[in-house]
Every structure is written in C-alpha cells, then in structure tokens.
Amino acid sequence: MALTDIWFLLIAVLWTGYFVLEGFDFGVGTLLRVLGHDDTDRRVLINTIGPVWDGNEVWLLVAGGATFAAFPLWYSSLFSGFYLALLLVLVALILRGVAFEFRGKLDSPRWRNTWDWIIVFGSAAPALLWGVAFGNIVHGVPLDAQHHFTGTLFTLLNPYALLGGLATLSLFTFHGAVFLTLKTTDALRDRARTLARALGGTAIVFGGVFLAYTAIEHGGWAWLTSALAALLLVAAVLFAAAERDGYAFASTAAAIIAVTFTLFWSLYPNVLPSTTDPAFGLTTTNASSTPYTLQIMTWVAVAFTPIVLAYQAWTYWVFRKRISRASIPAGGGLPVVRR
C-alpha cells in the first residue's frame, strides 16, 4: 500500500473519530432547549460534555492539518471552493465555545438564555453543514483544469448535499440523545430516552435515503456499508426502546463509523471529483505531497497518536459518572449592575 493510500485512510479515520465524538456534543447542544426545561436542567446537559467537548475538536484540527500536509491540492481546492460554508462552520464553533465559557458569568436569566440559543445554533449549524460539505466532496464539484472551484455557494446547495446535511444533523442529534441517557438521571434521562426513540426514526429515514442515493451512484462496497449503517441505526432504536442505553450508544457510534467509511470508500481514489470533466478531478496521486513529506508525517503520527489517544481515554474515564440535578450547585455568576 502506497503512503498516499495510507494517509487517505488515516484522514478517513480522523474524520470518523471527529464525527463519533463531536457528534454527540453537537447532539447535546442542539437539544439544549428541548430537553432542558429550566436552568438547572440545561446546566446538567452542558456539564455532560463540559470536560470533553474541546478535546473532541482536536480531531478536527488534526484532520485539517493532515489534509493540508498530505494532500495540499485537496486542501487548497476544498477550502477555497467551500470558503463561505466553512467560514460559517468556524464562526459557529467559535460562538459555541464562547457560549460555554460566558453563559454562567452573569446572574441573569436573559444573559443565560441568549447564550443557550447560541449553543443551539453553534451545535446544529456544523452538524448540518458537515453533511452538506461531505455530500459535495463525494458527489463532486465543478473544477477547471487548474483544479480551481468554478461554482458558487448555491452550487453547493444541491439536493444530494442538502440531504447529506439533514442526515448528519438527524444522526448527530440522535447520537446526542442516546449519550444523555448514559450521563443523566431521573426525569431528564427519561425525557432523553423518549426523545431518542423519535429521533432514531428520523435518522433512519434521512440517513437511509442518503445512503441509498450514495450506493446507487457509486455501487460496489457502498451497498454493504450502507446496509450495515442502516441496520445499526435500527438496532440503536431497538436498544433505546429496551432501555439498553450502552448498547444503543455503541450502535449509534458504529453507525456513524459505517456512514463515514461509506463516504470515503465511495470517494476513493478521488479526493475531490470534478463534475466539469473527470480529468480535472483531484486524486490521492495528483493531490499528494512528496514521498519524503509523507514519510516524516508517518513517523510523527506513529510517535504521537498513542499519546493523544491515551490522554483522551483517560479524560473520558475520569469524567465517566452520571450527572444529576443534585450535582449542580446553586446558580452563580456576577450580579447584574443596573444604572
């Protein structure tokens, strides 16, 4: 196997890790105002992901950095063509991070409610837009002979890509609801479990149609991985209904893995197909860095990846316990000074 193929696979693994881990973060944030009936409920929800959400985003940073270093032409064409969409994702992620930090700084319901809605937007928007982005990557975009994107923002809003966005939004929201059944107690846990069953049906519909569309277009192994993803989503709904929360979460995580690998499998050996002319598309061969660069990257990955994985596993182990309303101290924050 060539180094270009290895790094394509590693990038697929990085995106898979990001979607599995950040996926339930997005789901919890999206459901903040739905499941959180009062401020204490919402503080419980935020605290379920508080110790891990920023660590989960490291997977995105590494995936972007690996793409830049291993496939610079892919990176440049992708980030220039998808500039506005990716800028919106970046703004949403920044606002979400700021909201987590600022929400409790003032003892004001209006202040907290404002930041709560920013958390909802900062979670739902990326969950939707990542699906739109990957739908376009797999389907292809207009590229000229110099691999420059020749479309507009509206070019990216095609039916297949929008369907991909709805699929990831529904899947991540379902994933987040199931995660909350593992991390909360009492009435909040019951509401999360009830909502998970409904969201599972939505994820099956949007995800199933999107995967079927992908399999019809690309064929081959995409049918197998698509069918596996659909079966895992059905299993997750059944486990949630049977109150087997751990199995339900494992099933949603496995479904996300299957969906992500379906997309990358359908893409390979391309990294960004051209709808203008297939010859103008980018592949693992013509978009890659030099062999020497890939060799150095490989040794760095071998040395540091186990350290990062061990640290993140330790973090999840330390903060593994459930959170209840009784775990939340009385509301704080600076008093509002009115003149």
PDB file of C-alpha atoms in Angstrom, residues 111-328:
ATOM      1  CA  TRP A 111     -27.966  36.550  29.653  1.00  0.00           C
ATOM      2  CA  ARG A 112     -28.086  32.779  30.059  1.00  0.00           C
ATOM      3  CA  ASN A 113     -30.951  32.322  27.603  1.00  0.00           C
ATOM      4  CA  THR A 114     -29.079  34.274  24.937  1.00  0.00           C
ATOM      5  CA  TRP A 115     -26.017  32.074  25.257  1.00  0.00           C
ATOM      6  CA  ASP A 116     -28.199  28.957  25.358  1.00  0.00           C
ATOM      7  CA  TRP A 117     -29.582  29.777  21.910  1.00  0.00           C
ATOM      8  CA  ILE A 118     -26.060  30.460  20.660  1.00  0.00           C
ATOM      9  CA  ILE A 119     -25.077  26.972  21.870  1.00  0.00           C
ATOM     10  CA  VAL A 120     -28.018  25.525  19.946  1.00  0.00           C
ATOM     11  CA  PHE A 121     -27.006  27.366  16.770  1.00  0.00           C
ATOM     12  CA  GLY A 122     -23.312  26.590  17.264  1.00  0.00           C
ATOM     13  CA  SER A 123     -24.141  22.898  17.525  1.00  0.00           C
ATOM     14  CA  ALA A 124     -26.865  22.470  14.900  1.00  0.00           C
ATOM     15  CA  ALA A 125     -25.192  24.528  12.159  1.00  0.00           C
ATOM     16  CA  PRO A 126     -21.953  22.480  11.984  1.00  0.00           C
ATOM     17  CA  ALA A 127     -23.920  19.230  12.293  1.00  0.00           C
ATOM     18  CA  LEU A 128     -25.857  20.266   9.181  1.00  0.00           C
ATOM     19  CA  LEU A 129     -23.009  21.861   7.235  1.00  0.00           C
ATOM     20  CA  TRP A 130     -20.538  18.995   7.622  1.00  0.00           C
ATOM     21  CA  GLY A 131     -23.059  16.748   5.898  1.00  0.00           C
ATOM     22  CA  VAL A 132     -23.511  19.301   3.120  1.00  0.00           C
ATOM     23  CA  ALA A 133     -19.736  19.577   2.719  1.00  0.00           C
ATOM     24  CA  PHE A 134     -19.115  15.839   2.522  1.00  0.00           C
ATOM     25  CA  GLY A 135     -22.083  15.395   0.215  1.00  0.00           C
ATOM     26  CA  ASN A 136     -20.408  17.787  -2.207  1.00  0.00           C
ATOM     27  CA  ILE A 137     -16.990  16.153  -1.769  1.00  0.00           C
ATOM     28  CA  VAL A 138     -18.363  12.719  -2.650  1.00  0.00           C
ATOM     29  CA  HIS A 139     -20.691  13.915  -5.405  1.00  0.00           C
ATOM     30  CA  GLY A 140     -18.111  16.226  -6.959  1.00  0.00           C
ATOM     31  CA  VAL A 141     -17.916  19.942  -7.649  1.00  0.00           C
ATOM     32  CA  PRO A 142     -17.068  21.992 -10.763  1.00  0.00           C
ATOM     33  CA  LEU A 143     -13.272  22.227 -11.106  1.00  0.00           C
ATOM     34  CA  ASP A 144     -11.312  23.590 -14.041  1.00  0.00           C
ATOM     35  CA  ALA A 145      -8.062  22.237 -15.470  1.00  0.00           C
ATOM     36  CA  GLN A 146      -6.084  24.035 -12.737  1.00  0.00           C
ATOM     37  CA  HIS A 147      -8.272  22.388 -10.047  1.00  0.00           C
ATOM     38  CA  HIS A 148      -9.927  25.712  -9.215  1.00  0.00           C
ATOM     39  CA  PHE A 149     -13.521  25.681  -7.991  1.00  0.00           C
ATOM     40  CA  THR A 150     -15.703  27.421 -10.608  1.00  0.00           C
ATOM     41  CA  GLY A 151     -19.078  27.251  -8.882  1.00  0.00           C
ATOM     42  CA  THR A 152     -20.819  29.446  -6.312  1.00  0.00           C
ATOM     43  CA  LEU A 153     -22.279  28.942  -2.857  1.00  0.00           C
ATOM     44  CA  PHE A 154     -25.551  27.901  -4.496  1.00  0.00           C
ATOM     45  CA  THR A 155     -23.700  25.188  -6.411  1.00  0.00           C
ATOM     46  CA  LEU A 156     -23.039  23.527  -3.076  1.00  0.00           C
ATOM     47  CA  LEU A 157     -26.729  23.596  -2.139  1.00  0.00           C
ATOM     48  CA  ASN A 158     -27.703  20.728  -4.439  1.00  0.00           C
ATOM     49  CA  PRO A 159     -30.276  18.089  -3.408  1.00  0.00           C
ATOM     50  CA  TYR A 160     -27.728  15.367  -2.620  1.00  0.00           C
ATOM     51  CA  ALA A 161     -25.626  17.640  -0.408  1.00  0.00           C
ATOM     52  CA  LEU A 162     -28.660  19.042   1.413  1.00  0.00           C
ATOM     53  CA  LEU A 163     -29.875  15.502   2.019  1.00  0.00           C
ATOM     54  CA  GLY A 164     -26.440  14.733   3.451  1.00  0.00           C
ATOM     55  CA  GLY A 165     -26.797  17.700   5.780  1.00  0.00           C
ATOM     56  CA  LEU A 166     -30.178  16.506   7.046  1.00  0.00           C
ATOM     57  CA  ALA A 167     -28.729  13.012   7.502  1.00  0.00           C
ATOM     58  CA  THR A 168     -25.816  14.186   9.663  1.00  0.00           C
ATOM     59  CA  LEU A 169     -27.976  16.612  11.643  1.00  0.00           C
ATOM     60  CA  SER A 170     -30.535  13.914  12.473  1.00  0.00           C
ATOM     61  CA  LEU A 171     -27.861  11.292  13.144  1.00  0.00           C
ATOM     62  CA  PHE A 172     -25.815  13.502  15.470  1.00  0.00           C
ATOM     63  CA  THR A 173     -28.917  14.658  17.322  1.00  0.00           C
ATOM     64  CA  PHE A 174     -29.962  11.032  17.826  1.00  0.00           C
ATOM     65  CA  HIS A 175     -26.417  10.192  18.932  1.00  0.00           C
ATOM     66  CA  GLY A 176     -26.520  13.044  21.456  1.00  0.00           C
ATOM     67  CA  ALA A 177     -29.874  11.995  22.889  1.00  0.00           C
ATOM     68  CA  VAL A 178     -28.605   8.443  23.408  1.00  0.00           C
ATOM     69  CA  PHE A 179     -25.430   9.816  25.026  1.00  0.00           C
ATOM     70  CA  LEU A 180     -27.589  11.734  27.506  1.00  0.00           C
ATOM     71  CA  THR A 181     -29.320   8.530  28.591  1.00  0.00           C
ATOM     72  CA  LEU A 182     -25.872   7.366  29.737  1.00  0.00           C
ATOM     73  CA  LYS A 183     -24.911  10.599  31.503  1.00  0.00           C
ATOM     74  CA  THR A 184     -28.077  11.856  33.207  1.00  0.00           C
ATOM     75  CA  THR A 185     -30.555  10.577  35.787  1.00  0.00           C
ATOM     76  CA  ASP A 186     -34.225  10.649  36.742  1.00  0.00           C
ATOM     77  CA  ALA A 187     -36.677  12.738  34.693  1.00  0.00           C
ATOM     78  CA  LEU A 188     -34.026  14.211  32.397  1.00  0.00           C
ATOM     79  CA  ARG A 189     -32.821  10.735  31.486  1.00  0.00           C
ATOM     80  CA  ASP A 190     -36.396   9.595  30.824  1.00  0.00           C
ATOM     81  CA  ARG A 191     -37.022  12.551  28.522  1.00  0.00           C
ATOM     82  CA  ALA A 192     -33.773  11.883  26.669  1.00  0.00           C
ATOM     83  CA  ARG A 193     -34.698   8.231  26.195  1.00  0.00           C
ATOM     84  CA  THR A 194     -38.182   9.079  24.923  1.00  0.00           C
ATOM     85  CA  LEU A 195     -36.808  11.666  22.506  1.00  0.00           C
ATOM     86  CA  ALA A 196     -34.082   9.271  21.326  1.00  0.00           C
ATOM     87  CA  ARG A 197     -36.706   6.843  20.046  1.00  0.00           C
ATOM     88  CA  ALA A 198     -38.347   9.543  17.933  1.00  0.00           C
ATOM     89  CA  LEU A 199     -35.046  10.937  16.688  1.00  0.00           C
ATOM     90  CA  GLY A 200     -33.907   7.436  15.757  1.00  0.00           C
ATOM     91  CA  GLY A 201     -36.758   7.149  13.285  1.00  0.00           C
ATOM     92  CA  THR A 202     -35.815  10.485  11.723  1.00  0.00           C
ATOM     93  CA  ALA A 203     -32.168   9.421  11.450  1.00  0.00           C
ATOM     94  CA  ILE A 204     -33.194   6.162   9.784  1.00  0.00           C
ATOM     95  CA  VAL A 205     -35.287   7.998   7.185  1.00  0.00           C
ATOM     96  CA  PHE A 206     -32.813  10.737   6.242  1.00  0.00           C
ATOM     97  CA  GLY A 207     -29.752   8.554   6.690  1.00  0.00           C
ATOM     98  CA  GLY A 208     -31.294   5.656   4.777  1.00  0.00           C
ATOM     99  CA  VAL A 209     -32.284   7.793   1.793  1.00  0.00           C
ATOM    100  CA  PHE A 210     -28.871   9.494   1.718  1.00  0.00           C
ATOM    101  CA  LEU A 211     -27.003   6.184   1.900  1.00  0.00           C
ATOM    102  CA  ALA A 212     -29.233   4.614  -0.753  1.00  0.00           C
ATOM    103  CA  TYR A 213     -28.555   7.598  -3.033  1.00  0.00           C
ATOM    104  CA  THR A 214     -24.815   7.162  -2.402  1.00  0.00           C
ATOM    105  CA  ALA A 215     -24.900   3.421  -3.050  1.00  0.00           C
ATOM    106  CA  ILE A 216     -26.882   3.843  -6.291  1.00  0.00           C
ATOM    107  CA  GLU A 217     -24.414   6.441  -7.537  1.00  0.00           C
ATOM    108  CA  HIS A 218     -21.233   4.594  -6.574  1.00  0.00           C
ATOM    109  CA  GLY A 219     -22.271   0.947  -6.222  1.00  0.00           C
ATOM    110  CA  GLY A 220     -19.874  -1.764  -5.114  1.00  0.00           C
ATOM    111  CA  TRP A 221     -18.993  -1.924  -1.440  1.00  0.00           C
ATOM    112  CA  ALA A 222     -21.080   1.177  -0.742  1.00  0.00           C
ATOM    113  CA  TRP A 223     -24.149  -1.082  -0.720  1.00  0.00           C
ATOM    114  CA  LEU A 224     -22.652  -3.260   2.019  1.00  0.00           C
ATOM    115  CA  THR A 225     -21.533  -0.427   4.306  1.00  0.00           C
ATOM    116  CA  SER A 226     -24.796   1.463   3.714  1.00  0.00           C
ATOM    117  CA  ALA A 227     -26.836  -1.589   4.669  1.00  0.00           C
ATOM    118  CA  LEU A 228     -24.671  -2.068   7.755  1.00  0.00           C
ATOM    119  CA  ALA A 229     -25.190   1.557   8.808  1.00  0.00           C
ATOM    120  CA  ALA A 230     -28.971   1.222   8.364  1.00  0.00           C
ATOM    121  CA  LEU A 231     -29.074  -1.975  10.428  1.00  0.00           C
ATOM    122  CA  LEU A 232     -27.030  -0.341  13.181  1.00  0.00           C
ATOM    123  CA  LEU A 233     -29.444   2.598  13.344  1.00  0.00           C
ATOM    124  CA  VAL A 234     -32.397   0.221  13.619  1.00  0.00           C
ATOM    125  CA  ALA A 235     -30.547  -1.671  16.355  1.00  0.00           C
ATOM    126  CA  ALA A 236     -29.886   1.591  18.201  1.00  0.00           C
ATOM    127  CA  VAL A 237     -33.612   2.438  18.197  1.00  0.00           C
ATOM    128  CA  LEU A 238     -34.493  -1.046  19.455  1.00  0.00           C
ATOM    129  CA  PHE A 239     -31.860  -0.880  22.199  1.00  0.00           C
ATOM    130  CA  ALA A 240     -33.094   2.560  23.231  1.00  0.00           C
ATOM    131  CA  ALA A 241     -36.673   1.246  23.418  1.00  0.00           C
ATOM    132  CA  ALA A 242     -35.442  -1.658  25.555  1.00  0.00           C
ATOM    133  CA  GLU A 243     -33.551   0.785  27.817  1.00  0.00           C
ATOM    134  CA  ARG A 244     -30.204  -0.795  26.940  1.00  0.00           C
ATOM    135  CA  ASP A 245     -28.509   2.565  26.799  1.00  0.00           C
ATOM    136  CA  GLY A 246     -24.921   1.349  26.484  1.00  0.00           C
ATOM    137  CA  TYR A 247     -25.751  -0.875  23.528  1.00  0.00           C
ATOM    138  CA  ALA A 248     -27.775   1.934  21.953  1.00  0.00           C
ATOM    139  CA  PHE A 249     -24.830   4.342  22.197  1.00  0.00           C
ATOM    140  CA  ALA A 250     -22.417   1.751  20.803  1.00  0.00           C
ATOM    141  CA  SER A 251     -24.820   1.211  17.892  1.00  0.00           C
ATOM    142  CA  THR A 252     -25.114   4.910  17.040  1.00  0.00           C
ATOM    143  CA  ALA A 253     -21.323   5.261  17.228  1.00  0.00           C
ATOM    144  CA  ALA A 254     -20.880   2.232  14.965  1.00  0.00           C
ATOM    145  CA  ALA A 255     -23.488   3.633  12.558  1.00  0.00           C
ATOM    146  CA  ILE A 256     -21.551   6.904  12.287  1.00  0.00           C
ATOM    147  CA  ILE A 257     -18.386   4.894  11.586  1.00  0.00           C
ATOM    148  CA  ALA A 258     -20.174   2.954   8.848  1.00  0.00           C
ATOM    149  CA  VAL A 259     -21.619   6.123   7.282  1.00  0.00           C
ATOM    150  CA  THR A 260     -18.252   7.905   7.262  1.00  0.00           C
ATOM    151  CA  PHE A 261     -16.447   4.946   5.734  1.00  0.00           C
ATOM    152  CA  THR A 262     -19.198   4.650   3.121  1.00  0.00           C
ATOM    153  CA  LEU A 263     -18.467   8.227   2.049  1.00  0.00           C
ATOM    154  CA  PHE A 264     -14.693   7.787   1.949  1.00  0.00           C
ATOM    155  CA  TRP A 265     -14.994   4.393   0.260  1.00  0.00           C
ATOM    156  CA  SER A 266     -17.252   5.917  -2.399  1.00  0.00           C
ATOM    157  CA  LEU A 267     -14.759   8.761  -2.858  1.00  0.00           C
ATOM    158  CA  TYR A 268     -11.530   6.728  -3.238  1.00  0.00           C
ATOM    159  CA  PRO A 269      -9.244   7.034  -5.207  1.00  0.00           C
ATOM    160  CA  ASN A 270     -10.580  10.550  -5.762  1.00  0.00           C
ATOM    161  CA  VAL A 271     -10.324  13.174  -3.077  1.00  0.00           C
ATOM    162  CA  LEU A 272     -12.371  15.833  -4.902  1.00  0.00           C
ATOM    163  CA  PRO A 273     -14.046  14.759  -8.156  1.00  0.00           C
ATOM    164  CA  SER A 274     -14.764  17.299 -10.882  1.00  0.00           C
ATOM    165  CA  THR A 275     -18.230  17.490 -12.395  1.00  0.00           C
ATOM    166  CA  THR A 276     -16.837  19.633 -15.244  1.00  0.00           C
ATOM    167  CA  ASP A 277     -14.533  16.917 -16.560  1.00  0.00           C
ATOM    168  CA  PRO A 278     -13.399  13.803 -14.656  1.00  0.00           C
ATOM    169  CA  ALA A 279      -9.843  14.503 -15.839  1.00  0.00           C
ATOM    170  CA  PHE A 280      -9.852  17.759 -13.840  1.00  0.00           C
ATOM    171  CA  GLY A 281     -10.571  15.963 -10.569  1.00  0.00           C
ATOM    172  CA  LEU A 282      -8.143  15.509  -7.688  1.00  0.00           C
ATOM    173  CA  THR A 283      -6.989  12.036  -6.670  1.00  0.00           C
ATOM    174  CA  THR A 284      -4.756  10.583  -3.979  1.00  0.00           C
ATOM    175  CA  THR A 285      -1.965  10.643  -6.557  1.00  0.00           C
ATOM    176  CA  ASN A 286      -2.099  14.087  -8.158  1.00  0.00           C
ATOM    177  CA  ALA A 287      -3.068  15.939  -4.935  1.00  0.00           C
ATOM    178  CA  SER A 288      -0.459  14.461  -2.602  1.00  0.00           C
ATOM    179  CA  SER A 289       2.736  15.828  -1.107  1.00  0.00           C
ATOM    180  CA  THR A 290       6.170  14.401  -1.871  1.00  0.00           C
ATOM    181  CA  PRO A 291       7.038  10.888  -0.614  1.00  0.00           C
ATOM    182  CA  TYR A 292       9.609  12.366   1.799  1.00  0.00           C
ATOM    183  CA  THR A 293       6.959  14.581   3.401  1.00  0.00           C
ATOM    184  CA  LEU A 294       4.603  11.641   3.805  1.00  0.00           C
ATOM    185  CA  GLN A 295       7.387   9.545   5.368  1.00  0.00           C
ATOM    186  CA  ILE A 296       8.118  12.201   8.000  1.00  0.00           C
ATOM    187  CA  MET A 297       4.402  12.599   8.722  1.00  0.00           C
ATOM    188  CA  THR A 298       4.054   8.860   9.170  1.00  0.00           C
ATOM    189  CA  TRP A 299       6.802   8.696  11.807  1.00  0.00           C
ATOM    190  CA  VAL A 300       5.323  11.673  13.658  1.00  0.00           C
ATOM    191  CA  ALA A 301       1.879  10.038  13.628  1.00  0.00           C
ATOM    192  CA  VAL A 302       3.294   6.759  14.935  1.00  0.00           C
ATOM    193  CA  ALA A 303       5.041   8.558  17.810  1.00  0.00           C
ATOM    194  CA  PHE A 304       2.319  10.939  18.977  1.00  0.00           C
ATOM    195  CA  THR A 305      -1.021   9.294  18.137  1.00  0.00           C
ATOM    196  CA  PRO A 306      -0.883   6.777  21.039  1.00  0.00           C
ATOM    197  CA  ILE A 307      -0.175   9.624  23.484  1.00  0.00           C
ATOM    198  CA  VAL A 308      -3.172  11.636  22.306  1.00  0.00           C
ATOM    199  CA  LEU A 309      -5.465   8.587  22.382  1.00  0.00           C
ATOM    200  CA  ALA A 310      -4.298   7.630  25.877  1.00  0.00           C
ATOM    201  CA  TYR A 311      -4.884  11.141  27.203  1.00  0.00           C
ATOM    202  CA  GLN A 312      -8.369  11.357  25.726  1.00  0.00           C
ATOM    203  CA  ALA A 313      -9.286   7.885  27.015  1.00  0.00           C
ATOM    204  CA  TRP A 314      -8.109   8.952  30.474  1.00  0.00           C
ATOM    205  CA  THR A 315     -10.307  12.055  30.280  1.00  0.00           C
ATOM    206  CA  TYR A 316     -13.410  10.025  29.471  1.00  0.00           C
ATOM    207  CA  TRP A 317     -12.606   7.584  32.279  1.00  0.00           C
ATOM    208  CA  VAL A 318     -12.204  10.329  34.890  1.00  0.00           C
ATOM    209  CA  PHE A 319     -15.498  12.015  33.926  1.00  0.00           C
ATOM    210  CA  ARG A 320     -17.475   8.807  33.330  1.00  0.00           C
ATOM    211  CA  LYS A 321     -20.109   9.192  36.083  1.00  0.00           C
ATOM    212  CA  ARG A 322     -23.690  10.322  35.614  1.00  0.00           C
ATOM    213  CA  ILE A 323     -24.706  13.891  36.422  1.00  0.00           C
ATOM    214  CA  SER A 324     -27.910  14.686  38.284  1.00  0.00           C
ATOM    215  CA  ARG A 325     -29.658  17.885  39.260  1.00  0.00           C
ATOM    216  CA  ALA A 326     -28.327  17.370  42.781  1.00  0.00           C
ATOM    217  CA  SER A 327     -24.799  17.547  41.378  1.00  0.00           C
ATOM    218  CA  ILE A 328     -25.328  21.132  40.239  1.00  0.00           C
TER     219      ILE A 328
END
